[in-house]
XYZ file of C-alpha atoms in Angstrom:
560
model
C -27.975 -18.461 41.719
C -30.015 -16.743 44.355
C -33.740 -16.714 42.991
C -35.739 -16.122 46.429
C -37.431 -12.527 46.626
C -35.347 -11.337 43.615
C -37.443 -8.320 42.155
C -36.065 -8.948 38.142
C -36.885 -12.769 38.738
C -39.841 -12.982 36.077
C -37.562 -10.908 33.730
C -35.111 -13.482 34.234
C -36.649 -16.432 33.490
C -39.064 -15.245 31.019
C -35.172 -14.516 28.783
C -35.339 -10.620 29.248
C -32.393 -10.197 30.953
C -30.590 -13.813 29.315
C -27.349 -12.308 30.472
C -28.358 -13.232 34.348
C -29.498 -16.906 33.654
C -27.465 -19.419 34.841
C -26.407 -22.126 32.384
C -27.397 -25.458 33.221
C -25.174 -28.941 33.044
C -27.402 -31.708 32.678
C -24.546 -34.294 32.400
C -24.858 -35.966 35.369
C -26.973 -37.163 37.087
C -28.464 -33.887 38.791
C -27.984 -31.084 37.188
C -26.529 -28.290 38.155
C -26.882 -24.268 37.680
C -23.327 -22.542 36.729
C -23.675 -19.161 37.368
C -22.218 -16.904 34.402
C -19.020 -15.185 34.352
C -18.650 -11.696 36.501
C -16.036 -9.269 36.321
C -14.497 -8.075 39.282
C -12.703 -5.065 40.168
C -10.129 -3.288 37.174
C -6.535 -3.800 38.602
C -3.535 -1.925 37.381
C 0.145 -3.378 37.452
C 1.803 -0.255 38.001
C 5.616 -1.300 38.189
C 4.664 -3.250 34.943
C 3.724 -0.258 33.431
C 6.451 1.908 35.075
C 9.219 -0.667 33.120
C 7.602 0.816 29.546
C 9.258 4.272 29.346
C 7.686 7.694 28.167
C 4.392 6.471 26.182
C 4.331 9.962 24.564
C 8.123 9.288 23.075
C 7.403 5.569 21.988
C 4.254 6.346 20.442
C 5.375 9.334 18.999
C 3.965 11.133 15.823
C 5.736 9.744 12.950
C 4.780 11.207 9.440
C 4.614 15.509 9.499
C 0.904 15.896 8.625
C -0.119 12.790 10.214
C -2.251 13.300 13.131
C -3.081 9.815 15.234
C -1.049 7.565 13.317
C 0.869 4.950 14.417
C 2.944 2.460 12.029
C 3.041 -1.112 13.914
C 3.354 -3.408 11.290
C 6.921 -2.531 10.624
C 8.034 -2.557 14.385
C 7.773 -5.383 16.744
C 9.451 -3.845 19.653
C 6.527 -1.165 19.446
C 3.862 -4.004 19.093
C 5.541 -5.603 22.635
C 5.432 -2.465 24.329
C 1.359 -2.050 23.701
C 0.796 -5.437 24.301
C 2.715 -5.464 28.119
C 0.797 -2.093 28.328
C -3.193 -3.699 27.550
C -1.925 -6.627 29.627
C -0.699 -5.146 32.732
C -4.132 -3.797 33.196
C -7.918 -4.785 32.920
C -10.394 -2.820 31.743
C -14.321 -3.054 31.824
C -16.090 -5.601 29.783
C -18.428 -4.252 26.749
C -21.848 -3.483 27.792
C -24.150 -6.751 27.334
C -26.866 -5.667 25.014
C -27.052 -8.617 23.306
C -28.866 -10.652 26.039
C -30.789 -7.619 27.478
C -32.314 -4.540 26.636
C -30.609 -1.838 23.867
C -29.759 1.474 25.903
C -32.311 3.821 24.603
C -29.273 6.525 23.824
C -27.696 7.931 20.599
C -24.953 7.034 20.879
C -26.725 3.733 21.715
C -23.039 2.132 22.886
C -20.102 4.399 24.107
C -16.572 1.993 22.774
C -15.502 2.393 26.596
C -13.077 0.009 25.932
C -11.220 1.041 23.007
C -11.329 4.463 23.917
C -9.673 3.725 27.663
C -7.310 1.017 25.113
C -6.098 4.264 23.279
C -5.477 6.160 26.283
C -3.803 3.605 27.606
C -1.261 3.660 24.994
C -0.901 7.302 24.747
C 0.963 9.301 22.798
C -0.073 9.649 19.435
C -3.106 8.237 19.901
C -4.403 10.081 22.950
C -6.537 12.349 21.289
C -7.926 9.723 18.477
C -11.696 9.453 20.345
C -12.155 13.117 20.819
C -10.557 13.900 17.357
C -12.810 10.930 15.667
C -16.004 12.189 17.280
C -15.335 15.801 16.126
C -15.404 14.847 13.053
C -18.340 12.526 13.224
C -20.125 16.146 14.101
C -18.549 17.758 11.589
C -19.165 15.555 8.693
C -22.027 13.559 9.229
C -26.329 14.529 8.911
C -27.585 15.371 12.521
C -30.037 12.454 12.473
C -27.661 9.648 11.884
C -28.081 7.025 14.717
C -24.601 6.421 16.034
C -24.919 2.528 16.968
C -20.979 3.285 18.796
C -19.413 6.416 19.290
C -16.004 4.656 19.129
C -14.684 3.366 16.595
C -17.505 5.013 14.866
C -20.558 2.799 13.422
C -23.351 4.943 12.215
C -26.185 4.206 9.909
C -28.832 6.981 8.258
C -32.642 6.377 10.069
C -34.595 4.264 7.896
C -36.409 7.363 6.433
C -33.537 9.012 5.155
C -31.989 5.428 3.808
C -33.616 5.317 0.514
C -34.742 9.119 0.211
C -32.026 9.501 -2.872
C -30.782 6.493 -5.280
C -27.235 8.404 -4.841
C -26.822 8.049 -0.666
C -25.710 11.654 0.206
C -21.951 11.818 2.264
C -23.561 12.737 5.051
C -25.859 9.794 5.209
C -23.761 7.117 3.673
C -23.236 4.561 6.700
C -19.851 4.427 8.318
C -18.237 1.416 9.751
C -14.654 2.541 11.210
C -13.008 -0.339 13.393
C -10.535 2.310 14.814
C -10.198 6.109 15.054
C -10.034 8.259 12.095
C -6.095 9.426 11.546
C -6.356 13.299 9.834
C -4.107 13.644 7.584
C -3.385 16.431 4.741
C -2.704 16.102 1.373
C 0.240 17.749 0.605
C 2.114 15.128 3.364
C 0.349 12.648 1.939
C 1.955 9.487 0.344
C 1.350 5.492 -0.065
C 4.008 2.701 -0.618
C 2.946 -0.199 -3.124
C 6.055 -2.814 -2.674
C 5.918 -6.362 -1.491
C 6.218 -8.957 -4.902
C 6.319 -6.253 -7.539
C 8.899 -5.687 -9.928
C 9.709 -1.507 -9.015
C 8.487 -0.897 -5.229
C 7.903 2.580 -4.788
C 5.777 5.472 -3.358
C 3.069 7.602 -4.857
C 1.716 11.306 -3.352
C -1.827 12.065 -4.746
C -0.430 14.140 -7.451
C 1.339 11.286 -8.700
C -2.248 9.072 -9.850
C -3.974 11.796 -9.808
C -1.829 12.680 -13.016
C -4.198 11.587 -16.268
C -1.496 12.083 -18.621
C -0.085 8.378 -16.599
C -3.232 7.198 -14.957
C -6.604 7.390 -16.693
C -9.681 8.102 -14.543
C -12.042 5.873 -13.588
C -16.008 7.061 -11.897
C -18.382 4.038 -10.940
C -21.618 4.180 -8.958
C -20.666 1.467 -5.999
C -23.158 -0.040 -3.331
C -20.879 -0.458 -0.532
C -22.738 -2.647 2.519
C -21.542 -3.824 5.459
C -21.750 -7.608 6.419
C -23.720 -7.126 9.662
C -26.321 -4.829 7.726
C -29.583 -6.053 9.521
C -27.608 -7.567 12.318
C -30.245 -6.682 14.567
C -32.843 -9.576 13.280
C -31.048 -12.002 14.428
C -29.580 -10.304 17.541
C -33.129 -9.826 18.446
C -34.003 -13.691 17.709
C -30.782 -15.543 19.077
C -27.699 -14.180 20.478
C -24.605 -14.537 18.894
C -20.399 -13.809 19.216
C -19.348 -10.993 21.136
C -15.742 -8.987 20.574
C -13.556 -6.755 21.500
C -15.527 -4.177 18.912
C -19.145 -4.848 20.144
C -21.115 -6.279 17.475
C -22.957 -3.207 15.966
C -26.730 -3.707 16.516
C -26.859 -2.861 12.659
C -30.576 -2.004 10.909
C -31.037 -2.036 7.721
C -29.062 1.038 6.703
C -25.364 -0.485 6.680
C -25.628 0.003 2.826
C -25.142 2.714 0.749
C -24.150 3.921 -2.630
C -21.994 6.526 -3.650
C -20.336 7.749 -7.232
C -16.637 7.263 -6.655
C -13.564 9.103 -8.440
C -10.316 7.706 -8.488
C -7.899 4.645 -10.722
C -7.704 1.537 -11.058
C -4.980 -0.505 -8.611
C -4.073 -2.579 -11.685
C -2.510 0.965 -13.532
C -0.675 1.119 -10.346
C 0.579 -1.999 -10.402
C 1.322 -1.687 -13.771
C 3.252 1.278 -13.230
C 5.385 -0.379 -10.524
C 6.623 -3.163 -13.534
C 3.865 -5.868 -12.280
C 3.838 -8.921 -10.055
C 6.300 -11.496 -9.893
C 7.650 -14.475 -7.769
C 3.993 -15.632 -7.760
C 2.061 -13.104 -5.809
C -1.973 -13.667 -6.228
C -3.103 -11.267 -3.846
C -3.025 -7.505 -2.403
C -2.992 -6.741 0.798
C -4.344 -3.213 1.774
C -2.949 -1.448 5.414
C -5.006 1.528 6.311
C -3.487 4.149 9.194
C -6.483 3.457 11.539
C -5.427 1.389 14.982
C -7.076 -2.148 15.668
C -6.846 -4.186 18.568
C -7.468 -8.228 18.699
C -6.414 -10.456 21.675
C -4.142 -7.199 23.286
C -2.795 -7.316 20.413
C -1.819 -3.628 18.528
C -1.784 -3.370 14.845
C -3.185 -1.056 11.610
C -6.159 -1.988 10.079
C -5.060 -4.890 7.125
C -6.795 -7.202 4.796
C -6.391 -8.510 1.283
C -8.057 -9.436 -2.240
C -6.928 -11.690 -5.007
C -5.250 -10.203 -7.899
C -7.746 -11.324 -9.732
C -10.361 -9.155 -8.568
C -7.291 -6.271 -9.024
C -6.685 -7.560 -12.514
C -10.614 -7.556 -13.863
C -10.507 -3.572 -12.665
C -12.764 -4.363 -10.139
C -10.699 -2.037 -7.413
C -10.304 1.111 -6.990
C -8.013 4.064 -5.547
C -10.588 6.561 -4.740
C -10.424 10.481 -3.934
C -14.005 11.749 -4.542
C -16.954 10.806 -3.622
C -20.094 12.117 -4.893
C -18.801 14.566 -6.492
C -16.939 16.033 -3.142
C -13.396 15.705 -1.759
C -13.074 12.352 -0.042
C -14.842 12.653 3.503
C -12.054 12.515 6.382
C -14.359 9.866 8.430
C -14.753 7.853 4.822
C -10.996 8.021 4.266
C -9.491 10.847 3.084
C -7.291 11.509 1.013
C -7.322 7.760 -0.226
C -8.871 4.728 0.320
C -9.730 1.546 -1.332
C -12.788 0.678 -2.967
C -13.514 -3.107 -3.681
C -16.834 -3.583 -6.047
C -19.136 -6.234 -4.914
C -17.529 -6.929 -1.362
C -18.021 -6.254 1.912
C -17.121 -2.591 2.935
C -14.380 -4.063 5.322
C -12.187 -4.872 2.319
C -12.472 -1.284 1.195
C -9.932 -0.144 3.515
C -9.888 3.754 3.992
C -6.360 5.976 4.848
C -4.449 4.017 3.032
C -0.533 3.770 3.531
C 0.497 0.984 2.038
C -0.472 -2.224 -0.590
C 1.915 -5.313 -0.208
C 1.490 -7.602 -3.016
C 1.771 -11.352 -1.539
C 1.230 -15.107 -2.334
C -1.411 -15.974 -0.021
C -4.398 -14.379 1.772
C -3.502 -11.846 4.086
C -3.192 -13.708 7.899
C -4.233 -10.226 9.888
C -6.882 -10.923 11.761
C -9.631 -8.767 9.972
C -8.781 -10.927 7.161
C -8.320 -14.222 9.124
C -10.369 -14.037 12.360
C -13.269 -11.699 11.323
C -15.443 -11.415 8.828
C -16.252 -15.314 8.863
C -19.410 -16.926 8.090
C -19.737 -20.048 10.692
C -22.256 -23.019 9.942
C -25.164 -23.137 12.651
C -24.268 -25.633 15.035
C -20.562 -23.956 15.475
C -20.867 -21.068 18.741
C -18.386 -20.420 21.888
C -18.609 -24.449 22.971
C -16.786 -25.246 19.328
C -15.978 -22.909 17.045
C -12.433 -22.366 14.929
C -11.299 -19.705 12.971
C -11.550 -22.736 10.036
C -14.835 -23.389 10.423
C -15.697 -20.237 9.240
C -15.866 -19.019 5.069
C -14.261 -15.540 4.780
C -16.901 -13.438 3.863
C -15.966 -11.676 0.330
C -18.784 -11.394 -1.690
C -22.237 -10.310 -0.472
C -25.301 -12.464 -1.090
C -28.698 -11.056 -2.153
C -30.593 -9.039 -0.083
C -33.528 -7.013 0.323
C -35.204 -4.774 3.000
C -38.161 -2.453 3.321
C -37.770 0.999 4.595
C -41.531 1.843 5.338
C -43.552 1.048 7.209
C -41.627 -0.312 10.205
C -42.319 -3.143 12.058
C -45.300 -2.953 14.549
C -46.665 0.095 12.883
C -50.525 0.802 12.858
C -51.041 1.299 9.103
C -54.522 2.627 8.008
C -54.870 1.592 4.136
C -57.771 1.811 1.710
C -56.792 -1.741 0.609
C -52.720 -1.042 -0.493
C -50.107 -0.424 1.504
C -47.503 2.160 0.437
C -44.091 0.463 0.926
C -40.616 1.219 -0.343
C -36.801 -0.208 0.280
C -34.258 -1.151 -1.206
C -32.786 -4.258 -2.876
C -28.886 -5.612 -3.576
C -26.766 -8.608 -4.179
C -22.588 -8.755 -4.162
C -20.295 -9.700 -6.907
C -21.530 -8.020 -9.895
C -25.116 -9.171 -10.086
C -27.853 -7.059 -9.645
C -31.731 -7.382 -8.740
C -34.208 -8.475 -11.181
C -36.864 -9.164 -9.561
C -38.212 -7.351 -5.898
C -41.283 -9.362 -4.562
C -43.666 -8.395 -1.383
C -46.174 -10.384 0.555
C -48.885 -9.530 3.298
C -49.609 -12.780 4.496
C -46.125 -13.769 5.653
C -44.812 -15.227 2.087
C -47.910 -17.385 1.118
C -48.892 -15.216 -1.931
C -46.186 -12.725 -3.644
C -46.571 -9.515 -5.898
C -44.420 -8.664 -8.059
C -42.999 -4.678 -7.984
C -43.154 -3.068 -11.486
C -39.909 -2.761 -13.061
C -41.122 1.443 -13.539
C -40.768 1.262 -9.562
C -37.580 -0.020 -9.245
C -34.108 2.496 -9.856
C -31.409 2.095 -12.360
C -30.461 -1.445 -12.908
C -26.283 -1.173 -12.774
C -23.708 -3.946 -12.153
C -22.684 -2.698 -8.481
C -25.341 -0.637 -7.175
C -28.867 -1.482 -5.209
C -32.097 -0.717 -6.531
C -34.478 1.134 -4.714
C -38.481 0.571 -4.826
C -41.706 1.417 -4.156
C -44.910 -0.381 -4.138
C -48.732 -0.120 -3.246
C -49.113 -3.664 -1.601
C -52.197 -5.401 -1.913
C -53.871 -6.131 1.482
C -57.686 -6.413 2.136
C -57.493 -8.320 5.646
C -57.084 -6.785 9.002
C -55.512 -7.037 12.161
C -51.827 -8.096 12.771
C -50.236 -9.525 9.092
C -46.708 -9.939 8.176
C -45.137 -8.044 5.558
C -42.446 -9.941 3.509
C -39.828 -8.849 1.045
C -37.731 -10.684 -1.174
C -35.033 -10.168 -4.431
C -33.998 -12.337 -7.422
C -31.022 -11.338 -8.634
C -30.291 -11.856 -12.374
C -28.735 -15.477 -11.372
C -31.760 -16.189 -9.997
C -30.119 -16.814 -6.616
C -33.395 -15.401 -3.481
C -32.966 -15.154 -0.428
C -33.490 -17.826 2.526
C -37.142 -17.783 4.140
C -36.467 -16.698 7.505
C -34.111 -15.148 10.123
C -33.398 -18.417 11.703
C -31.949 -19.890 8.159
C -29.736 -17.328 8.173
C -28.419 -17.192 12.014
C -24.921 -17.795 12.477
C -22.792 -17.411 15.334
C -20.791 -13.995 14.019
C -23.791 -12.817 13.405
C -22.946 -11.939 9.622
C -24.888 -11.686 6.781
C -28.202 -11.440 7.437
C -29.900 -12.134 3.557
C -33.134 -13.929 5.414
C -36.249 -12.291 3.654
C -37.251 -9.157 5.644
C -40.114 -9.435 7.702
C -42.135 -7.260 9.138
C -45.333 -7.079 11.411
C -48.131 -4.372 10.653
C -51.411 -3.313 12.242
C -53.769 -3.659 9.298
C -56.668 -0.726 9.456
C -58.771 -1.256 6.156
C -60.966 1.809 5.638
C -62.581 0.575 2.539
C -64.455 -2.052 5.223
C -67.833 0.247 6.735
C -67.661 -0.305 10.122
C -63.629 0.485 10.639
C -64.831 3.562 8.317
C -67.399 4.386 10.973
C -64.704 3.965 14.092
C -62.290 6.080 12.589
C -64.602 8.768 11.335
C -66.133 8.774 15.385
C -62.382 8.684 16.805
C -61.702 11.922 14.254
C -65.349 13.479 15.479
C -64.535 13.196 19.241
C -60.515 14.000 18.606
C -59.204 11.338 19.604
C -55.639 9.636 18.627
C -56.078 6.034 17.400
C -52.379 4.665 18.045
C -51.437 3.081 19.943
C -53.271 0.227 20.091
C -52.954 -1.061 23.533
C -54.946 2.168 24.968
C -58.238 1.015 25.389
C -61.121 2.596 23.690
C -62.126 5.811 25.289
C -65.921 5.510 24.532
C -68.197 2.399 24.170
C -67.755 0.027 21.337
C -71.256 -0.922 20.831
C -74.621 1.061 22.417
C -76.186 -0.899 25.168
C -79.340 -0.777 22.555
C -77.514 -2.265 19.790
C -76.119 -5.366 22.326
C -79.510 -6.020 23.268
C -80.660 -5.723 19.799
C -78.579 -8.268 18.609
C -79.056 -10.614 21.305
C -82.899 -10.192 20.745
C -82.261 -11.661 17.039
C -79.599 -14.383 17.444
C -80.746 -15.938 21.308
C -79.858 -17.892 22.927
C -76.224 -17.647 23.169
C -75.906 -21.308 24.739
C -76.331 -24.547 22.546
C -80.121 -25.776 23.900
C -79.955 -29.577 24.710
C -82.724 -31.202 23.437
């Protein structure tokens, strides 16, 4: 690694650009730098590719009213011909933002990849980014930060997280792993076969008749797994794939009042399970790559979850027709799991013995212990992430705010935890967890089975200068949440329950002489923030200095 005259050198080994350092092998007797992978030009095997055929008749629309669907799961040959297609060719690696600075952009990451992946197949899925972002317009509130323009990830800004109890559609966070395929109702149907006693299809008429399907309408908290990925992204680096790991805040959660059935009528209806199937798998019309591999978008739950009522076929959501980019005109909703197990544009449910091998199921979504990274790790080593743990966050102030208090500090957030339970107890500290108050049950929201709670609470805080705000839930198992970020670290980057922690700019006006400051800053117009502009007037009078020096001389210890 050339280090000589290098202008970004102090960025480089001060860890700002970790991306650039060379990794060191200290297991001889020297040791030696190993300079980090690069990525040379993008090739193309073009008689490879000329052996395919006609992309736009192999990847043809299948399904009138379909629009950027494919079906793979039910034909290999298809499956071989994208795979010699994403192999024949290289495309550019996803931007390293891990191990360097976050582009300052909305969209903050573009999905290069996958969108040049779906071009490269062609056909039906040619128009799948445009189409997806179009919709993203369409559907979604203009100040929704898009952390990747394709497949969509977007989260509400932190102000607009916990405005309403009910997340508005156009604010509820999305977390697509392909394009969104547009389909209309009246072509709409799904297949539920696999071990069941009567396979068959059913159009939305069919369970959306009550007279054979009664209603159901629950208030879910749907959250994704990487919700306040950024902590640790920020703190230690973690896996990269072929979908870049969404720097995630803390609005991947939201909670929505869902109209649909329940998948055990369905079931039901189709004369039940047999040859000893214990699980459901769910295979939305979205497109997912893994390895150059092609595929839809599958995972699975166990029948018991199906069985306790606990998952839902859902049409409406708040009150509205299904949104296209949250799934429309059906999708699954699972209570109390992860959002990817709530699989949107559905096509199909295969009832099967085991846990669904696709690799959403299998290969993502896994929880590795801390000493297991890229020198180690196996898919086994991992726990397939079902349930969410508890969780907590606070939506104001943000972190390395100036806050100017009269002794409280006005925060609010929210607060969650998977499977059924529900928050108890919310609990905020200004000295960095030494000393905890508790937030009055009158400030929390609804208690319900599988929804968050929002808050809001005037924290007590008499001190000044930098502190560290720090929030934490019980749930009603009394299960908290770990102390730090570095507790809960873990190589997928998954699940980050840690408390949440933030670092203020204390400004106590109640104390006279930061009353005085402020009151001369307002007099002579002057901005306080931010803090590292230095003071635009004298601190102290000249008079005053030599005042005080007058009454406390001499400033040096006399030896005598």
């Amino acid at each position: 690694m050339k280090t000589s005259n290098r202008p970004d050198e102090w960025k480089i080994e001060q860890g700002l650009s970790g991306a650039a350092l060379p990794v060191l092998d200290m297991t001889g007797p020297e040791t030696k730098a190993l300079p980090p992978q690069t990525f040379g030009a993008l090739t193309k095997d073009e008689k490879a590719l000329s052996e395919i055929g006609d992309h736009e008749k192999l990847f043809a629309a299948e399904r009138k009213g379909w629009v950027g669907f494919v079906e793979w799961e039910n034909y290999p040959a298809k499956k071989a011909a994208a795979h010699k297609i994403l192999t024949s060719q290289t495309f550019p690696p996803n931007p390293e933002f891990q191990l360097g600075p976050i582009p300052a952009t909305n969209p903050v990451l573009p999905g290069t990849r996958w969108k040049m992946w779906h071009h490269a197949i062609g056909g039906e899925l040619t128009k799948v980014p445009d189409d997806s972002w179009d919709i993203v317009q369409k559907e979604k509130h203009p100040d929704m930060l898009h952390l990747l323009q394709f497949p969509y990830n977007g989260e509400p800004p932190k102000r607009l997280v916990t405005d309403k109890e009910i997340t508005p559609n156009s604010l509820h966070f999305v977390r697509n792993h392909g394009g969104i395929p547009i389909i209309e109702k009246e072509d709409y149907s799904f297949i539920l076969d696999g071990l069941v006693a009567n396979p068959r299809s059913f159009t939305l008429d069919d369970i959306m008749d009550e007279s054979k399907f009664p209603r159901m309408e629950k208030t879910i908290t749907m959250q994704c797994s990487g919700t306040r990925r950024i902590e640790q992204i920020l703190k230690y680096a973690g896996q990269g794939d072929e979908v870049p790991q969404a720097p995630w805040a803390e609005g991947a959660i939201g909670t929505a009042r869902y109209v649909g059935i329940s998948l055990k009528k369905v079931i039901k209806a189709c004369g039940g399970l047999v040859d000893g199937a214990k699980h459901l798998e769910f295979y939305g019309a979205d497109t997912y790559f893994k390895d150059d591999k092609t595929m839809n978008y599958l995972v699975s739950v166990p029948w018991a979850k199906v069985k306790a009522n606990e998952v839902m076929l859902a049409w409406e959501m708040n009150g509205e027709v299904l949104p296209r980019i949250h799934g429309y005109p059906l999708r699954i909703v699972v209570f109390g799991y992860i959002g990817a197990r709530s699989v949107k544009w559905l096509y199909r449910i295969k009832a099967i013995k085991e846990p669904s091998r696709a690799p959403v199921q299998s290969q993502e979504y896994l929880y590795f212990p801390q000493q297991v990274g890229k020198h180690n790790f196996k898919l086994t080593d991992g726990i397939q992430i079902q349930e969410m743990p508890v969780s907590s966050a606070i939506m104001s102030p943000w972190t390395k705010q100036v806050v100017i208090h009269n002794g409280k500090i006005r925060c609010k957030g929210w607060a969650y935890s998977g499977g059924g339970r529900w928050p108890e107890r919310v609990e905020l500290s200004a000295d960095g967890g030494f000393n905890w108050y508790t937030v009055p049950v009158e400030n929390l929201s609804k208690k319900r089975r599988w929804t968050w709670r929002t808050w809001e609470f005037d924290l007590p805080c008499d001190v000044e200068g930098w502190i560290e705000v720090v929030c934490r839930c019980w749930d009603n198992s009394l299960n908290t949440q770990p102390p730090d970020v570095r507790t809960a670290w873990n190589w997928g980057l998954h699940v980050t329950s840690s408390c949440h922690r933030i670092s203020l700019y204390s400004i106590n006006k109640t104390r006279p002489a930061t009353k005085a400051r402020l009151a001369e800053l307002e007099d002579k117009g002057i901005p306080f923030g931010p803090i590292t502009v230095p003071l635009a007037f004298p601190s102290q009078s000249w008079d005053d200095y030599e005042k005080y020096w007058a009454n406390h001389d001499p400033r040096d210890a006399e030896d005598d």
